[in-house]
Short mmCIF file of C-alpha atoms and ligand atoms in Angstrom, two decimals:
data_model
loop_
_atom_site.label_atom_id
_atom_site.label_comp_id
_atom_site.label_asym_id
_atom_site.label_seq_id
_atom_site.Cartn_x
_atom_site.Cartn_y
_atom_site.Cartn_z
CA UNK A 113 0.00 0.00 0.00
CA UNK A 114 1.20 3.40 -0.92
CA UNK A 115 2.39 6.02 1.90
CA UNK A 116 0.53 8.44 0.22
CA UNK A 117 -3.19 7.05 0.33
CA UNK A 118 -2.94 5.76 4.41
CA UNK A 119 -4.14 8.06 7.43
CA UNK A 120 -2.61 6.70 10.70
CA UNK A 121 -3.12 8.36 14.31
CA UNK A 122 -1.15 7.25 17.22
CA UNK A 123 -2.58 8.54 20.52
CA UNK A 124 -0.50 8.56 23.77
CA UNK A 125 -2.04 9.18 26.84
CA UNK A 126 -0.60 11.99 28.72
CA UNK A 127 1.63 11.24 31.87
CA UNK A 128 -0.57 8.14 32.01
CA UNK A 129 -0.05 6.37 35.90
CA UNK A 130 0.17 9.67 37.57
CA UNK A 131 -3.01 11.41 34.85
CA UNK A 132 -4.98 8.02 36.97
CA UNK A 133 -3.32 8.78 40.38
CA UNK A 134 -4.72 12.08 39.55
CA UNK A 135 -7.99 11.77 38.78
CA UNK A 136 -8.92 9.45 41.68
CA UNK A 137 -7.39 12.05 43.92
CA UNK A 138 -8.22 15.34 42.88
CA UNK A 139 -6.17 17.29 45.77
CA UNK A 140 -3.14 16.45 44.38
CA UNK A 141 -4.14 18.72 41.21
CA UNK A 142 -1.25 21.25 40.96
CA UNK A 143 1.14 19.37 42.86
CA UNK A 144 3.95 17.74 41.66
CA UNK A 145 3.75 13.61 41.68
CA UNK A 146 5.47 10.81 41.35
CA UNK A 147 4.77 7.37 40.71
CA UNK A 148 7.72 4.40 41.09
CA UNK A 149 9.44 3.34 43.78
CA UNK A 150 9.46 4.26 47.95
CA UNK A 151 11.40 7.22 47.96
CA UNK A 152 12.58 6.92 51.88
CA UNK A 153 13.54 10.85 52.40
CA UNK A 154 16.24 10.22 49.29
CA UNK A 155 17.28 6.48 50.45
CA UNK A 156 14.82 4.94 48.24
CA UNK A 157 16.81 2.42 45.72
CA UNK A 158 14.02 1.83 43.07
CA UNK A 159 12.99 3.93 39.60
CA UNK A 160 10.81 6.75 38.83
CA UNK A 161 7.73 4.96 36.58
CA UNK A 162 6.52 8.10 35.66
CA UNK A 163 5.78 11.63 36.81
CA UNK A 164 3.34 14.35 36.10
CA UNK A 165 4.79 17.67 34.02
CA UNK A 166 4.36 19.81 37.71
CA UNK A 167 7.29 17.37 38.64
CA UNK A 168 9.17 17.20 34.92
CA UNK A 169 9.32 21.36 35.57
CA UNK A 170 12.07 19.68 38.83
CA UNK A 171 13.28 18.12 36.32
CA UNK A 172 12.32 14.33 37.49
CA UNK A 173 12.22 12.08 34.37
CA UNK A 174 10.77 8.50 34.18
CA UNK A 175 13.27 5.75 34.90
CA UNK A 176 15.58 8.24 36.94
CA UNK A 177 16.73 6.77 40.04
CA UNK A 178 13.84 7.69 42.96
CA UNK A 179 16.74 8.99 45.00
CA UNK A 180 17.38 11.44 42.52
CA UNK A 181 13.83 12.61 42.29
CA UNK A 182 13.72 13.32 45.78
CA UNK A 183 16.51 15.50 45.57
CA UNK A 184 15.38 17.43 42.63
CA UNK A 185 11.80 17.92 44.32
CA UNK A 186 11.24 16.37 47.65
CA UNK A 187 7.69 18.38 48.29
CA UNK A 188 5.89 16.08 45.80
CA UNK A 189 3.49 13.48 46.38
CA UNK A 190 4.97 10.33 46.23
CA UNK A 191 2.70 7.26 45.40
CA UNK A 192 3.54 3.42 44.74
CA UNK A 193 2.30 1.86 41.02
CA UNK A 194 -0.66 0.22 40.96
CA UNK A 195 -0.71 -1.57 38.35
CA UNK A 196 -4.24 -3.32 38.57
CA UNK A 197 -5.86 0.24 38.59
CA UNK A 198 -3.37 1.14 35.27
CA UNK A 199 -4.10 -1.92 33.40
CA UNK A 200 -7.81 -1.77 34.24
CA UNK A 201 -7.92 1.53 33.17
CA UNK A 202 -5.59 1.12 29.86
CA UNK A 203 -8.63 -1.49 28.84
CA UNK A 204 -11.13 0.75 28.78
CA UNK A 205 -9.04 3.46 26.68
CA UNK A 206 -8.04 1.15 23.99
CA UNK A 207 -11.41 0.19 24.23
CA UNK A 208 -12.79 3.45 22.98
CA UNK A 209 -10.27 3.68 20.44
CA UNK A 210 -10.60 0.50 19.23
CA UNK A 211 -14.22 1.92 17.81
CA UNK A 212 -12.90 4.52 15.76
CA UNK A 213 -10.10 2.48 13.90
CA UNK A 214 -10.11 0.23 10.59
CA UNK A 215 -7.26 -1.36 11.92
CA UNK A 216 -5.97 -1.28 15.59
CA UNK A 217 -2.69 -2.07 16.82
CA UNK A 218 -2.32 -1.33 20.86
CA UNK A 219 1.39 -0.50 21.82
CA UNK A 220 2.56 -0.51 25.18
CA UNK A 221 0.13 0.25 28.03
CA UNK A 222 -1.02 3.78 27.25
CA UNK A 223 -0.10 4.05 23.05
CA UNK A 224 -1.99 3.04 20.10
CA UNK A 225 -1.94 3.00 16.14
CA UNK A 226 -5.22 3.89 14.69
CA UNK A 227 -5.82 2.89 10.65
CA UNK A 228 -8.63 5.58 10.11
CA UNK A 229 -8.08 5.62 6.13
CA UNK A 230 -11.46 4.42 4.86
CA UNK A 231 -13.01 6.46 7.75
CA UNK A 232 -12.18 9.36 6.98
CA UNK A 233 -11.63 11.34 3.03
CA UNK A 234 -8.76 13.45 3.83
CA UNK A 235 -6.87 15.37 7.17
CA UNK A 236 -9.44 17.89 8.32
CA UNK A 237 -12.00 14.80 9.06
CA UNK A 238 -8.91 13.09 10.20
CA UNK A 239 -8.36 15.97 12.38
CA UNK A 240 -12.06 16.06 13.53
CA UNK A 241 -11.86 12.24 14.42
CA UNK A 242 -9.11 13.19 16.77
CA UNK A 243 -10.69 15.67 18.50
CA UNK A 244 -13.82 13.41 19.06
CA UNK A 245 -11.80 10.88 20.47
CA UNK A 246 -9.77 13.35 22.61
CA UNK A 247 -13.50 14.41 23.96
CA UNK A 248 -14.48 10.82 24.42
CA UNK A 249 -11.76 9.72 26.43
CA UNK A 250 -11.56 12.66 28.88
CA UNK A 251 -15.78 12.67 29.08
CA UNK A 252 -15.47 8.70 30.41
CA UNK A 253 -12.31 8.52 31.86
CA UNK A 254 -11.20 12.14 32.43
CA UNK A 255 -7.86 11.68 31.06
CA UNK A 256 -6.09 13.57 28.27
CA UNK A 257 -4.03 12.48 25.48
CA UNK A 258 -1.64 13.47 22.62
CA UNK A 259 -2.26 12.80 18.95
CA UNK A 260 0.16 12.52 15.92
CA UNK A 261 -1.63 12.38 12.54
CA UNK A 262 0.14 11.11 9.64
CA UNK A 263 0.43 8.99 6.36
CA UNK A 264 2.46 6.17 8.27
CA UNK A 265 2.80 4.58 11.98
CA UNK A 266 6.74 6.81 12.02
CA UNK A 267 5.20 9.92 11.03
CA UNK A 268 2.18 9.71 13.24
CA UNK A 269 4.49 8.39 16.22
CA UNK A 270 6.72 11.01 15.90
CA UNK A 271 4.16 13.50 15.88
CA UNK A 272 2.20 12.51 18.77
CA UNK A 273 5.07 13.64 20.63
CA UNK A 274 5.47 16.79 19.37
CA UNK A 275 2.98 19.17 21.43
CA UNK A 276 2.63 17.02 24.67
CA UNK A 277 0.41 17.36 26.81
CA UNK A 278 -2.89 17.55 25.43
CA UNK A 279 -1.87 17.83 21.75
CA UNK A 280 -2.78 17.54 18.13
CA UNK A 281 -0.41 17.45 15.21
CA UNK A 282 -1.05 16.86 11.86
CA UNK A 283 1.45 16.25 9.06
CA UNK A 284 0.46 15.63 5.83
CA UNK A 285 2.22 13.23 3.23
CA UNK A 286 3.99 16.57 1.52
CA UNK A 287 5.27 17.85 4.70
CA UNK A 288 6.58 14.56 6.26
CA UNK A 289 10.29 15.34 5.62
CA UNK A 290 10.46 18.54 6.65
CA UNK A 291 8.61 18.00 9.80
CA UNK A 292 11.07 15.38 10.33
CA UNK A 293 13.94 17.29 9.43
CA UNK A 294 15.43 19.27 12.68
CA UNK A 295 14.45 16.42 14.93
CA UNK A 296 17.31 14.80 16.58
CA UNK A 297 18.25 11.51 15.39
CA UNK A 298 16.63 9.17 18.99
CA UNK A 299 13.12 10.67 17.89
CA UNK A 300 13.27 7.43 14.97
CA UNK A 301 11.72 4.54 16.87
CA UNK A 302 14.56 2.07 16.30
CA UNK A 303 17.20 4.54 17.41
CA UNK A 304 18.92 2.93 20.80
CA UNK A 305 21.56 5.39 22.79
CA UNK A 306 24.26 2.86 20.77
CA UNK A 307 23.26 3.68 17.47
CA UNK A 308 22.75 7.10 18.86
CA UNK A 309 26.44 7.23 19.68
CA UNK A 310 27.58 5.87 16.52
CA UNK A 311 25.61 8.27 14.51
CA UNK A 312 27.10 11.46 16.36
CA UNK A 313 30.33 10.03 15.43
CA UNK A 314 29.36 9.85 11.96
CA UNK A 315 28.84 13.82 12.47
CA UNK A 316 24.76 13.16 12.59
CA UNK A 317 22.39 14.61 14.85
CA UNK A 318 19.50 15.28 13.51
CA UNK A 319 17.03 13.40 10.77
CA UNK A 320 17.97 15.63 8.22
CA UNK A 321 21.97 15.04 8.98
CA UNK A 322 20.39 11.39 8.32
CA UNK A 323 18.56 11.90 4.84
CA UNK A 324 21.31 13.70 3.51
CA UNK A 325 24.41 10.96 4.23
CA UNK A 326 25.15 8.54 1.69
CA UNK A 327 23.21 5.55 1.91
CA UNK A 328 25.70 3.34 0.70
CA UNK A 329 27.58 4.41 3.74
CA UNK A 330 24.83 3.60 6.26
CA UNK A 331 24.01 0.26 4.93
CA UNK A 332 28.33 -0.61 5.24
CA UNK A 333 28.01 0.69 9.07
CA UNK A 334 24.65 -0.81 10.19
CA UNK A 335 23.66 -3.58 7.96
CA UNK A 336 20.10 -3.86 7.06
CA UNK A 337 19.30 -1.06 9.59
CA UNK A 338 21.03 1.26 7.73
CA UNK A 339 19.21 1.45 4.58
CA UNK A 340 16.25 1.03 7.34
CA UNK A 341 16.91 4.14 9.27
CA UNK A 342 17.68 6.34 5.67
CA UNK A 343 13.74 5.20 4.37
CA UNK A 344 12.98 6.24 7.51
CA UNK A 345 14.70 9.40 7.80
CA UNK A 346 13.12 9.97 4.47
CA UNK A 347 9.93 9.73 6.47
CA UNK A 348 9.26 6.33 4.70
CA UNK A 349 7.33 3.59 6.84
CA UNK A 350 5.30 0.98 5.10
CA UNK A 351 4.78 -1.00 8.24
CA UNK A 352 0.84 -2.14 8.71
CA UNK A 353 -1.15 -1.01 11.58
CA UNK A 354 -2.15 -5.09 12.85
CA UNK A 355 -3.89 -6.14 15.78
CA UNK A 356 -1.40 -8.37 18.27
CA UNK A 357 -1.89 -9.57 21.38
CA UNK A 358 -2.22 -6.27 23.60
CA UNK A 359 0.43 -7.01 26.26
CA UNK A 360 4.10 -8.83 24.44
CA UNK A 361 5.71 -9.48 27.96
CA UNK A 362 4.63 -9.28 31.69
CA UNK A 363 7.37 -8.65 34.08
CA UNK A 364 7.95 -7.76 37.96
CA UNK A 365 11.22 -6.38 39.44
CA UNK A 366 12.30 -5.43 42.85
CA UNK A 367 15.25 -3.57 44.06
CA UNK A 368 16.62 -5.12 47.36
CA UNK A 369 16.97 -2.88 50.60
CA UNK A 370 20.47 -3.38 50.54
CA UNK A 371 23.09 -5.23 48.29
CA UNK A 372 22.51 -8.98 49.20
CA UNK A 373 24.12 -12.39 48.72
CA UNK A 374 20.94 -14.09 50.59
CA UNK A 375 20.14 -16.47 48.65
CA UNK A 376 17.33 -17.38 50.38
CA UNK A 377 15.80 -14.34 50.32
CA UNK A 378 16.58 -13.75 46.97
CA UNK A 379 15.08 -17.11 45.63
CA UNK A 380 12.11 -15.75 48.23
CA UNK A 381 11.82 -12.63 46.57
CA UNK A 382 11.98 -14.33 42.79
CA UNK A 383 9.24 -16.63 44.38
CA UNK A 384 7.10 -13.51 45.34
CA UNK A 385 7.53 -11.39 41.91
CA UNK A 386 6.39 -14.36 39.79
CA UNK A 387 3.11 -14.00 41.96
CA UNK A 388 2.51 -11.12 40.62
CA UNK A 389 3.24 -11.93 37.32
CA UNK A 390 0.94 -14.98 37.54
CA UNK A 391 -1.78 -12.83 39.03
CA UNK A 392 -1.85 -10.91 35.46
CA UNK A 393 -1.35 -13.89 33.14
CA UNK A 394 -4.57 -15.01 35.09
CA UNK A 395 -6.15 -11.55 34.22
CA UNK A 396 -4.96 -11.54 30.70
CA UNK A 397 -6.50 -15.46 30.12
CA UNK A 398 -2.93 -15.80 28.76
CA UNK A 399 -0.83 -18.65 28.40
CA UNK A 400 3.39 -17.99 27.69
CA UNK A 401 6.03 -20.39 27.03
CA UNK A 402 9.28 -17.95 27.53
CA UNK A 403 10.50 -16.68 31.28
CA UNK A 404 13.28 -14.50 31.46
CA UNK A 405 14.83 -14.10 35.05
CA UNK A 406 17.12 -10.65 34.84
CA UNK A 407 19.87 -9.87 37.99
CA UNK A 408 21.59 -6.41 38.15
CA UNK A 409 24.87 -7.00 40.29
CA UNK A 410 26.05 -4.55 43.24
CA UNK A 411 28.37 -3.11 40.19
CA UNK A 412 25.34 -2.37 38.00
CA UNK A 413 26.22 -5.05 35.77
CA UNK A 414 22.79 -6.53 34.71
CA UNK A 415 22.12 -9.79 33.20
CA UNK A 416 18.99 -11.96 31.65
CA UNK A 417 18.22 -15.45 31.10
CA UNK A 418 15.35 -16.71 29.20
CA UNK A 419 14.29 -20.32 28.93
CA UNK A 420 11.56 -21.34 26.59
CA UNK A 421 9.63 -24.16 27.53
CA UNK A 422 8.51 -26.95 25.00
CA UNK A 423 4.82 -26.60 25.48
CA UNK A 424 2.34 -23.32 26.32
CA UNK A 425 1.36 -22.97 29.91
CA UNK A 426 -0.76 -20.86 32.46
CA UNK A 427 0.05 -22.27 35.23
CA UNK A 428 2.28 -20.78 38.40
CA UNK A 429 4.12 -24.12 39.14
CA UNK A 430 5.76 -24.18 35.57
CA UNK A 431 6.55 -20.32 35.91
CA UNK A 432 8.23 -20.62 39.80
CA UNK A 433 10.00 -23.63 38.80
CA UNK A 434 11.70 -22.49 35.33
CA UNK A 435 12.79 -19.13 36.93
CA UNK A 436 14.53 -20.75 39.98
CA UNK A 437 16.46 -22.98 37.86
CA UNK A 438 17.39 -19.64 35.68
CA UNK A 439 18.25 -18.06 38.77
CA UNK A 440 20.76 -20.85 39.66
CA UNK A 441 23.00 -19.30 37.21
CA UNK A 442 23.67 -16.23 39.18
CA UNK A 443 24.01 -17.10 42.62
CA UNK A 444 27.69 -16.41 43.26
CA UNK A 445 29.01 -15.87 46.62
CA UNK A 446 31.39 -13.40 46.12
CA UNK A 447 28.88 -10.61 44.62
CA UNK A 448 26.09 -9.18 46.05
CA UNK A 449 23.01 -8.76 43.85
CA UNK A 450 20.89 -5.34 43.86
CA UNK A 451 17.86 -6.19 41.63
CA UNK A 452 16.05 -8.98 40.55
CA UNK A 453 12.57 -9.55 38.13
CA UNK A 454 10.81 -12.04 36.19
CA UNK A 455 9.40 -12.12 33.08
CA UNK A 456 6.82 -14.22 31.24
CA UNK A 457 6.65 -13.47 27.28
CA UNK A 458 6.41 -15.40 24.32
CA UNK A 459 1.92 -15.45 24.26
CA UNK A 460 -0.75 -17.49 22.83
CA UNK A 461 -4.44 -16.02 23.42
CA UNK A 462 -6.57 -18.90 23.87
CA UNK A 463 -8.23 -19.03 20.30
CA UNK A 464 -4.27 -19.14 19.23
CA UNK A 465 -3.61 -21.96 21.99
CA UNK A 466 -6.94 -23.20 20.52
CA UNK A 467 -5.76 -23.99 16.87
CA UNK A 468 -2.13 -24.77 17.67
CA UNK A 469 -3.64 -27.80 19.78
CA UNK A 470 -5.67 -28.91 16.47
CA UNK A 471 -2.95 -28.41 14.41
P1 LIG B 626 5.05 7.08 28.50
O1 LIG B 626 3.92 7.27 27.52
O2 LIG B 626 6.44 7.00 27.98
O3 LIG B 626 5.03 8.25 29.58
P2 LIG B 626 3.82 9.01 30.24
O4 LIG B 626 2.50 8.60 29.68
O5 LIG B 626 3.94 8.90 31.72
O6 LIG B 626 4.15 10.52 29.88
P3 LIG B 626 3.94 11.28 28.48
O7 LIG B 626 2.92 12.34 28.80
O8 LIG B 626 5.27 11.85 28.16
O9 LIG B 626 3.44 10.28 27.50
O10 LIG B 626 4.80 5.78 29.36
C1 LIG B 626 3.49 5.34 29.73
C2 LIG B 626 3.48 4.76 31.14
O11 LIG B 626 4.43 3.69 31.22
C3 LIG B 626 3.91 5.76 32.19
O12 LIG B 626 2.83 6.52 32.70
C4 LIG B 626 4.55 4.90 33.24
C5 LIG B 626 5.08 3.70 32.49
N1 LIG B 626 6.55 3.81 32.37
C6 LIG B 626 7.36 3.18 33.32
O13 LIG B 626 6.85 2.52 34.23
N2 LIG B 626 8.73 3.31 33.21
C7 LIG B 626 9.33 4.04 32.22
O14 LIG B 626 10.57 4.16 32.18
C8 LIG B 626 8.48 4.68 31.24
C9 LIG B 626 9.09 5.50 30.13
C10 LIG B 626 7.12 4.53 31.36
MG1 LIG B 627 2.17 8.47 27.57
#
């Protein structure tokens, strides 16, 4: 399908955990908060999971250390996540959405691509759609959200960003590269700090720097990315907005107290966190066959281990059992481990778990 003849939105909802934390408690309008880990007065060892812009003005940033937060603004209201009220609450937006698309494609827990093509004849409807479903979601669920408008998921991605919070941008197919243009190189979805890095060396920072360097060049330093990130930089993404299973991995991590080589506690701990996972693959009526068990060290250094099972499974036994024996791996006297998490990944829905068994 041509670039030209698609209209994609991708909403993102705005500050989305502390937007809910919000809403369900409106004195802490105005104030800055904080949602992540127990800040103890600036001894807290977690992450920031996200904060509202009152806080981003102290310049607190989502996966900053909470330690840090508390130094840049230790007046704000610090709350733990709650996931079950997020995830609840993520439902029912993608459930409005869902309404207004062709084709629907849910990314992450507060994002979504929205096919609107044969909905709409050209970008002022497209436009108008948006703003209906900005009214929508803040009449039931009295959140806000950004939208990006554009003839491909990059372009409408890209632009959702652009005029946070409580935007709308629209860029049309003929304006695509130059709204790309000044943006610095990370804004392309693919773009990791490595490549980042690599880029800057090459003397490119921004998209343009990117559409402008030789292509030939690009595809000798990165391979198949290469020529990937110069369609891209050209504002070129073919990529089809497709339903998937909503959620691609569930995970739970916990930062120790202190530095420990417990082991008991730590296998206690691993026990604990894939509770909590289990508790949503119950939820989600979903059954995985990959768990990843991921250690960060006393040094920082982090590691994962995945196993993938031979068969599909939903049940907690199969879960506790794999990640303990990935865990075995790590347990080394002589260093002290800060973090651990588990992760379950690799889904079948049940209608896909249905005609895999009758295959
Ligand atoms: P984002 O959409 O990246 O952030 P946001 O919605 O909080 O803020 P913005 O207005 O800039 O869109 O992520 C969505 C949610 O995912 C966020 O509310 C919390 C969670 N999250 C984390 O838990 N850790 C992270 O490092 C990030 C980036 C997000
Ligand atoms: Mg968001």
């Amino acid at each position: 399908m041509s670039d030209k003849k698609r209209i994609i939105l991708h909403v993102d909802m705005d500050h989305f955990f502390t937007a809910i934390e919000e809403r369900e408690h409106p004195e802490f309008k105005g104030k800055p908060v904080i949602v992540g880990a127990d800040p103890k007065e600036g001894k807290g060892r977690g992450v920031v999971s996200t904060c509202n812009y009152e806080a981003r003005k102290f310049g607190v940033r989502s996966g900053m250390p909470i330690s840090k937060a508390w130094k840049l603004c230790p007046q704000a209201v610090y709350l733990p996540v709650n996931y079950e009220l997020y995830t609840k609450v993520s439902e029912r937006v993608m459930e409005i959405l869902r309404k207004y698309a062709v084709k629907f494609e849910s990314w992450g827990i507060d994002e979504a691509f929205l096919d609107v093509t044969s909905k709409v004849k050209d970008y002022t409807e497209a436009e108008t759609l948006a703003r209906r479903i900005k009214e929508e979601i803040l009449e039931k669920e009295g959140l806000t959200c950004s939208i990006g408008i554009g003839p491909n998921k990059l372009a409408a991605k890209i632009a959702s960003d652009q005029q946070k919070p409580n935007g709308l941008t629209v860029v049309k197919p003929e304006e695509v590269e130059k709204f790309l243009e000044p943006l610095p190189v990370r804004k392309l979805l693919w773009v990791g700090r490595k490549t980042e890095q690599k880029l800057q060396a090459m003397g490119i920072k921004t998209i343009g720097d990117l559409a402008r360097y030789d292509p030939t060049v690009l595809a000798e330093t990165f391979g198949l990315m290469g020529k990937q990130l110069y369609l891209m930089a050209h504002g070129i993404d073919r990529s089809e907005v497709e339903e998937r299973s909503e959620i691609k991995s569930i995970s739970r991590e916990k930062t120790f107290d202190e530095d420990t080589n417990d082991f008991n506690l730590v296998a206690k701990t691993l026990d604990g966190l894939a509770e909590e996972v289990y508790r949503d693959v119950l939820r989600q009526n979903i059954y995985f066959k990959t768990v990843t068990v991921k250690v960060r060290y006393e040094n920082f250094e982090t590691h994962t281990h995945s196993k993938t099972l031979s068969f599909i499974t939903n049940r907690l036994d199969d879960l506790k059992k794999t990640a303990k024996e990935l865990l075995q791996a790590y347990l080394n006297p002589n260093v002290k481990i800060r973090l651990i998490g588990v992760r379950v990944s690799n889904f079948a829905s049940f209608e896909k778990q249905k005609t895999l068994v009758e295959i």
